[in-house]
Amino acid sequence: MIRTNTLRLLTASALVMSLSACVSVTSAPAGPYKVGAATVTLGHEWSDVSAIMYARPAKVRLLSMDGPLLNRLYVTDGLAPGEFMVKPMAKERPTPTYRAGMAPTELVEFVTDSVAALEYQRVETDNLRPAKVGSADGLRFDLKAKTKEGLDISGAAQVAEVGGKLYVVLYIAPSEHYFAAELPEVETVLGSVKVG
């Protein structure tokens, strides 16, 4: 019995390792970066770490400069009603879903609740302001949160509803050093979002 369980464990481990070898980080070079109908302009090369991140739906791309624990840039294709930015890890813990026609405060809550679903705590917003996404009206805002370990996190987000779908660009990083280090690049990315 012990030998059978050990053999099953070794087989499962070998399968997991072989599948993880198929997943890789790819380059997101400077210039236009397309995610479905959305395009942003990257000022310099990022790493596309989408393939290695759990809780990421297919319509969400995840980029990083220094690794996903140090900075994350989420870019979504248009989320249709009923879709989410963060996959639920369990039925008992649903994540927020987009609904067409959400009020501006609900769009902000959708993003902050999605950040909380990534296990950040005490997510707060500040500096809500209008933004343009191509010819569409959108919203920009700043975020503050903490990790479970107590590390301060800062963020910048932009949302816009276009054609009944929600487009989100979200940058989060530790407040000390990493957030400010990439903020000029992120401001450029947020200002470059186009849909269509």
C-alpha atoms as a PDB file:
ATOM      1  CA  MET A   1       0.000   0.000   0.000  1.00  0.00           C
ATOM      2  CA  ILE A   2       2.767   2.455   0.909  1.00  0.00           C
ATOM      3  CA  ARG A   3       4.643   1.546  -2.268  1.00  0.00           C
ATOM      4  CA  THR A   4       1.517   2.164  -4.401  1.00  0.00           C
ATOM      5  CA  ASN A   5       0.917   5.574  -2.781  1.00  0.00           C
ATOM      6  CA  THR A   6       4.574   6.511  -3.264  1.00  0.00           C
ATOM      7  CA  LEU A   7       4.411   5.471  -6.911  1.00  0.00           C
ATOM      8  CA  ARG A   8       1.257   7.557  -7.424  1.00  0.00           C
ATOM      9  CA  LEU A   9       2.888  10.572  -5.768  1.00  0.00           C
ATOM     10  CA  LEU A  10       6.012  10.234  -7.927  1.00  0.00           C
ATOM     11  CA  THR A  11       3.909   9.880 -11.080  1.00  0.00           C
ATOM     12  CA  ALA A  12       1.843  12.946 -10.197  1.00  0.00           C
ATOM     13  CA  SER A  13       5.009  14.922  -9.406  1.00  0.00           C
ATOM     14  CA  ALA A  14       6.582  13.939 -12.727  1.00  0.00           C
ATOM     15  CA  LEU A  15       3.424  14.990 -14.566  1.00  0.00           C
ATOM     16  CA  VAL A  16       3.335  18.389 -12.840  1.00  0.00           C
ATOM     17  CA  MET A  17       7.017  18.999 -13.600  1.00  0.00           C
ATOM     18  CA  SER A  18       6.623  18.041 -17.245  1.00  0.00           C
ATOM     19  CA  LEU A  19       3.596  20.317 -17.645  1.00  0.00           C
ATOM     20  CA  SER A  20       5.338  23.230 -15.938  1.00  0.00           C
ATOM     21  CA  ALA A  21       8.227  22.874 -18.380  1.00  0.00           C
ATOM     22  CA  CYS A  22       5.756  23.821 -21.139  1.00  0.00           C
ATOM     23  CA  VAL A  23       4.942  27.149 -19.468  1.00  0.00           C
ATOM     24  CA  SER A  24       7.280  30.037 -20.073  1.00  0.00           C
ATOM     25  CA  VAL A  25       7.756  33.728 -19.589  1.00  0.00           C
ATOM     26  CA  THR A  26       7.885  35.646 -22.866  1.00  0.00           C
ATOM     27  CA  SER A  27       9.072  39.098 -23.845  1.00  0.00           C
ATOM     28  CA  ALA A  28       6.690  42.014 -24.291  1.00  0.00           C
ATOM     29  CA  PRO A  29       8.926  44.341 -26.327  1.00  0.00           C
ATOM     30  CA  ALA A  30       8.695  48.129 -26.357  1.00  0.00           C
ATOM     31  CA  GLY A  31       5.997  49.414 -28.687  1.00  0.00           C
ATOM     32  CA  PRO A  32       2.371  48.414 -29.242  1.00  0.00           C
ATOM     33  CA  TYR A  33       1.210  45.494 -27.078  1.00  0.00           C
ATOM     34  CA  LYS A  34      -2.141  43.993 -28.070  1.00  0.00           C
ATOM     35  CA  VAL A  35      -4.527  42.148 -25.761  1.00  0.00           C
ATOM     36  CA  GLY A  36      -7.562  41.228 -27.829  1.00  0.00           C
ATOM     37  CA  ALA A  37      -9.228  44.495 -28.856  1.00  0.00           C
ATOM     38  CA  ALA A  38      -7.092  46.573 -26.457  1.00  0.00           C
ATOM     39  CA  THR A  39      -3.682  47.977 -27.315  1.00  0.00           C
ATOM     40  CA  VAL A  40      -1.232  49.758 -25.020  1.00  0.00           C
ATOM     41  CA  THR A  41       2.144  51.216 -25.915  1.00  0.00           C
ATOM     42  CA  LEU A  42       5.051  49.985 -23.805  1.00  0.00           C
ATOM     43  CA  GLY A  43       7.979  52.386 -23.440  1.00  0.00           C
ATOM     44  CA  HIS A  44      10.430  49.572 -22.781  1.00  0.00           C
ATOM     45  CA  GLU A  45      10.514  45.788 -22.656  1.00  0.00           C
ATOM     46  CA  TRP A  46       8.436  43.995 -20.032  1.00  0.00           C
ATOM     47  CA  SER A  47       8.123  40.280 -19.293  1.00  0.00           C
ATOM     48  CA  ASP A  48       4.785  38.641 -20.048  1.00  0.00           C
ATOM     49  CA  VAL A  49       4.333  36.385 -17.013  1.00  0.00           C
ATOM     50  CA  SER A  50       0.695  35.538 -17.784  1.00  0.00           C
ATOM     51  CA  ALA A  51       1.393  31.843 -18.315  1.00  0.00           C
ATOM     52  CA  ILE A  52       2.852  31.306 -14.840  1.00  0.00           C
ATOM     53  CA  MET A  53       0.253  33.182 -12.802  1.00  0.00           C
ATOM     54  CA  TYR A  54      -2.661  31.385 -11.151  1.00  0.00           C
ATOM     55  CA  ALA A  55      -6.113  32.962 -10.968  1.00  0.00           C
ATOM     56  CA  ARG A  56      -5.745  34.669 -14.356  1.00  0.00           C
ATOM     57  CA  PRO A  57      -8.521  34.401 -16.932  1.00  0.00           C
ATOM     58  CA  ALA A  58      -7.582  34.178 -20.616  1.00  0.00           C
ATOM     59  CA  LYS A  59      -8.674  37.786 -21.254  1.00  0.00           C
ATOM     60  CA  VAL A  60      -6.182  39.136 -18.711  1.00  0.00           C
ATOM     61  CA  ARG A  61      -2.491  39.565 -19.511  1.00  0.00           C
ATOM     62  CA  LEU A  62       0.046  40.098 -16.748  1.00  0.00           C
ATOM     63  CA  LEU A  63       3.325  41.911 -17.361  1.00  0.00           C
ATOM     64  CA  SER A  64       6.195  42.574 -14.954  1.00  0.00           C
ATOM     65  CA  MET A  65       9.579  44.302 -14.976  1.00  0.00           C
ATOM     66  CA  ASP A  66      11.140  42.759 -11.875  1.00  0.00           C
ATOM     67  CA  GLY A  67       8.937  39.739 -11.186  1.00  0.00           C
ATOM     68  CA  PRO A  68       5.256  39.512 -10.214  1.00  0.00           C
ATOM     69  CA  LEU A  69       5.941  39.929  -6.494  1.00  0.00           C
ATOM     70  CA  LEU A  70       7.630  43.282  -7.176  1.00  0.00           C
ATOM     71  CA  ASN A  71       5.446  44.822  -9.872  1.00  0.00           C
ATOM     72  CA  ARG A  72       2.440  43.813 -11.951  1.00  0.00           C
ATOM     73  CA  LEU A  73       0.784  45.427 -14.927  1.00  0.00           C
ATOM     74  CA  TYR A  74      -2.591  43.872 -15.763  1.00  0.00           C
ATOM     75  CA  VAL A  75      -4.097  44.601 -19.186  1.00  0.00           C
ATOM     76  CA  THR A  76      -7.509  43.163 -20.049  1.00  0.00           C
ATOM     77  CA  ASP A  77      -9.261  42.488 -23.288  1.00  0.00           C
ATOM     78  CA  GLY A  78     -12.882  43.597 -23.027  1.00  0.00           C
ATOM     79  CA  LEU A  79     -14.545  41.772 -20.160  1.00  0.00           C
ATOM     80  CA  ALA A  80     -18.103  40.842 -21.092  1.00  0.00           C
ATOM     81  CA  PRO A  81     -20.901  40.876 -18.511  1.00  0.00           C
ATOM     82  CA  GLY A  82     -20.405  37.971 -16.096  1.00  0.00           C
ATOM     83  CA  GLU A  83     -16.623  37.796 -16.627  1.00  0.00           C
ATOM     84  CA  PHE A  84     -13.988  38.511 -14.015  1.00  0.00           C
ATOM     85  CA  MET A  85     -10.384  39.744 -13.699  1.00  0.00           C
ATOM     86  CA  VAL A  86      -9.478  37.112 -11.112  1.00  0.00           C
ATOM     87  CA  LYS A  87     -10.600  33.490 -11.320  1.00  0.00           C
ATOM     88  CA  PRO A  88     -12.290  32.201  -8.186  1.00  0.00           C
ATOM     89  CA  MET A  89     -10.088  29.725  -6.346  1.00  0.00           C
ATOM     90  CA  ALA A  90     -13.122  27.984  -4.842  1.00  0.00           C
ATOM     91  CA  LYS A  91     -16.907  28.077  -5.237  1.00  0.00           C
ATOM     92  CA  GLU A  92     -17.166  29.350  -1.674  1.00  0.00           C
ATOM     93  CA  ARG A  93     -15.008  32.389  -2.538  1.00  0.00           C
ATOM     94  CA  PRO A  94     -16.452  34.000  -5.687  1.00  0.00           C
ATOM     95  CA  THR A  95     -14.629  36.937  -7.237  1.00  0.00           C
ATOM     96  CA  PRO A  96     -16.279  40.078  -8.586  1.00  0.00           C
ATOM     97  CA  THR A  97     -17.847  39.919 -12.022  1.00  0.00           C
ATOM     98  CA  TYR A  98     -18.441  42.748 -14.440  1.00  0.00           C
ATOM     99  CA  ARG A  99     -21.997  43.899 -15.191  1.00  0.00           C
ATOM    100  CA  ALA A 100     -22.842  46.172 -18.116  1.00  0.00           C
ATOM    101  CA  GLY A 101     -23.835  49.691 -17.122  1.00  0.00           C
ATOM    102  CA  MET A 102     -22.084  49.729 -13.754  1.00  0.00           C
ATOM    103  CA  ALA A 103     -21.947  53.152 -12.083  1.00  0.00           C
ATOM    104  CA  PRO A 104     -18.479  54.752 -11.801  1.00  0.00           C
ATOM    105  CA  THR A 105     -18.243  53.825  -8.121  1.00  0.00           C
ATOM    106  CA  GLU A 106     -19.145  50.218  -8.979  1.00  0.00           C
ATOM    107  CA  LEU A 107     -16.375  50.078 -11.607  1.00  0.00           C
ATOM    108  CA  VAL A 108     -13.877  51.254  -8.990  1.00  0.00           C
ATOM    109  CA  GLU A 109     -15.228  48.655  -6.536  1.00  0.00           C
ATOM    110  CA  PHE A 110     -14.921  45.964  -9.225  1.00  0.00           C
ATOM    111  CA  VAL A 111     -11.187  46.714  -9.486  1.00  0.00           C
ATOM    112  CA  THR A 112     -10.587  47.064  -5.741  1.00  0.00           C
ATOM    113  CA  ASP A 113     -12.518  43.871  -4.996  1.00  0.00           C
ATOM    114  CA  SER A 114     -10.481  42.109  -7.710  1.00  0.00           C
ATOM    115  CA  VAL A 115      -7.270  43.337  -6.053  1.00  0.00           C
ATOM    116  CA  ALA A 116      -8.584  42.032  -2.717  1.00  0.00           C
ATOM    117  CA  ALA A 117      -9.283  38.669  -4.413  1.00  0.00           C
ATOM    118  CA  LEU A 118      -5.537  38.558  -5.189  1.00  0.00           C
ATOM    119  CA  GLU A 119      -5.124  38.456  -1.394  1.00  0.00           C
ATOM    120  CA  TYR A 120      -4.183  42.085  -0.873  1.00  0.00           C
ATOM    121  CA  GLN A 121      -5.721  43.620   2.227  1.00  0.00           C
ATOM    122  CA  ARG A 122      -7.243  46.992   3.132  1.00  0.00           C
ATOM    123  CA  VAL A 123      -7.562  48.098  -0.488  1.00  0.00           C
ATOM    124  CA  GLU A 124      -8.393  51.804  -0.668  1.00  0.00           C
ATOM    125  CA  THR A 125      -8.762  54.231  -3.557  1.00  0.00           C
ATOM    126  CA  ASP A 126      -7.933  57.881  -3.983  1.00  0.00           C
ATOM    127  CA  ASN A 127      -7.765  60.587  -6.624  1.00  0.00           C
ATOM    128  CA  LEU A 128     -10.652  59.418  -8.840  1.00  0.00           C
ATOM    129  CA  ARG A 129     -10.538  61.394 -12.092  1.00  0.00           C
ATOM    130  CA  PRO A 130     -11.802  61.230 -15.670  1.00  0.00           C
ATOM    131  CA  ALA A 131      -9.667  59.580 -18.345  1.00  0.00           C
ATOM    132  CA  LYS A 132      -9.910  59.004 -22.073  1.00  0.00           C
ATOM    133  CA  VAL A 133      -9.515  55.567 -23.631  1.00  0.00           C
ATOM    134  CA  GLY A 134      -9.382  56.398 -27.300  1.00  0.00           C
ATOM    135  CA  SER A 135     -12.607  58.358 -27.793  1.00  0.00           C
ATOM    136  CA  ALA A 136     -14.373  56.682 -24.844  1.00  0.00           C
ATOM    137  CA  ASP A 137     -14.726  58.208 -21.404  1.00  0.00           C
ATOM    138  CA  GLY A 138     -13.135  56.285 -18.578  1.00  0.00           C
ATOM    139  CA  LEU A 139     -11.893  56.643 -15.020  1.00  0.00           C
ATOM    140  CA  ARG A 140      -8.457  56.724 -13.443  1.00  0.00           C
ATOM    141  CA  PHE A 141      -7.673  56.281  -9.792  1.00  0.00           C
ATOM    142  CA  ASP A 142      -4.908  55.444  -7.369  1.00  0.00           C
ATOM    143  CA  LEU A 143      -4.835  52.484  -4.978  1.00  0.00           C
ATOM    144  CA  LYS A 144      -3.256  51.641  -1.651  1.00  0.00           C
ATOM    145  CA  ALA A 145      -3.224  48.169  -0.080  1.00  0.00           C
ATOM    146  CA  LYS A 146      -1.151  45.849   2.078  1.00  0.00           C
ATOM    147  CA  THR A 147       0.120  42.333   1.631  1.00  0.00           C
ATOM    148  CA  LYS A 148      -0.697  39.685   4.242  1.00  0.00           C
ATOM    149  CA  GLU A 149       2.800  40.306   5.598  1.00  0.00           C
ATOM    150  CA  GLY A 150       2.102  44.049   6.002  1.00  0.00           C
ATOM    151  CA  LEU A 151       4.054  45.430   3.016  1.00  0.00           C
ATOM    152  CA  ASP A 152       2.564  48.671   1.677  1.00  0.00           C
ATOM    153  CA  ILE A 153       1.390  48.432  -1.937  1.00  0.00           C
ATOM    154  CA  SER A 154       0.525  51.301  -4.289  1.00  0.00           C
ATOM    155  CA  GLY A 155      -1.330  51.156  -7.563  1.00  0.00           C
ATOM    156  CA  ALA A 156      -2.742  53.059 -10.503  1.00  0.00           C
ATOM    157  CA  ALA A 157      -5.787  51.904 -12.458  1.00  0.00           C
ATOM    158  CA  GLN A 158      -7.818  52.923 -15.463  1.00  0.00           C
ATOM    159  CA  VAL A 159     -11.189  51.532 -16.537  1.00  0.00           C
ATOM    160  CA  ALA A 160     -13.447  52.211 -19.491  1.00  0.00           C
ATOM    161  CA  GLU A 161     -16.615  50.649 -20.851  1.00  0.00           C
ATOM    162  CA  VAL A 162     -16.530  50.367 -24.633  1.00  0.00           C
ATOM    163  CA  GLY A 163     -19.177  48.522 -26.631  1.00  0.00           C
ATOM    164  CA  GLY A 164     -20.678  46.899 -23.530  1.00  0.00           C
ATOM    165  CA  LYS A 165     -17.310  45.520 -22.381  1.00  0.00           C
ATOM    166  CA  LEU A 166     -14.944  46.633 -19.628  1.00  0.00           C
ATOM    167  CA  TYR A 167     -11.284  47.388 -20.305  1.00  0.00           C
ATOM    168  CA  VAL A 168      -8.955  47.596 -17.314  1.00  0.00           C
ATOM    169  CA  VAL A 169      -5.296  48.516 -16.972  1.00  0.00           C
ATOM    170  CA  LEU A 170      -3.982  48.075 -13.431  1.00  0.00           C
ATOM    171  CA  TYR A 171      -0.460  48.555 -12.065  1.00  0.00           C
ATOM    172  CA  ILE A 172       0.457  47.453  -8.534  1.00  0.00           C
ATOM    173  CA  ALA A 173       3.835  47.364  -6.791  1.00  0.00           C
ATOM    174  CA  PRO A 174       5.387  47.810  -3.345  1.00  0.00           C
ATOM    175  CA  SER A 175       5.145  51.492  -2.367  1.00  0.00           C
ATOM    176  CA  GLU A 176       8.800  51.645  -1.442  1.00  0.00           C
ATOM    177  CA  HIS A 177      10.939  51.983  -4.585  1.00  0.00           C
ATOM    178  CA  TYR A 178       9.169  49.717  -7.104  1.00  0.00           C
ATOM    179  CA  PHE A 179       5.956  51.717  -7.553  1.00  0.00           C
ATOM    180  CA  ALA A 180       7.730  55.027  -8.147  1.00  0.00           C
ATOM    181  CA  ALA A 181      10.472  53.420 -10.259  1.00  0.00           C
ATOM    182  CA  GLU A 182       8.027  52.380 -13.006  1.00  0.00           C
ATOM    183  CA  LEU A 183       5.382  55.077 -12.516  1.00  0.00           C
ATOM    184  CA  PRO A 184       6.525  57.276 -15.459  1.00  0.00           C
ATOM    185  CA  GLU A 185       6.340  54.220 -17.753  1.00  0.00           C
ATOM    186  CA  VAL A 186       2.946  53.255 -16.314  1.00  0.00           C
ATOM    187  CA  GLU A 187       1.585  56.780 -16.812  1.00  0.00           C
ATOM    188  CA  THR A 188       2.607  56.508 -20.475  1.00  0.00           C
ATOM    189  CA  VAL A 189       0.956  53.075 -20.767  1.00  0.00           C
ATOM    190  CA  LEU A 190      -2.271  54.323 -19.161  1.00  0.00           C
ATOM    191  CA  GLY A 191      -2.348  57.288 -21.521  1.00  0.00           C
ATOM    192  CA  SER A 192      -1.834  55.058 -24.564  1.00  0.00           C
ATOM    193  CA  VAL A 193      -4.765  52.641 -24.180  1.00  0.00           C
ATOM    194  CA  LYS A 194      -6.777  52.194 -27.364  1.00  0.00           C
ATOM    195  CA  VAL A 195      -9.692  49.880 -28.057  1.00  0.00           C
ATOM    196  CA  GLY A 196     -10.677  48.645 -31.481  1.00  0.00           C
END
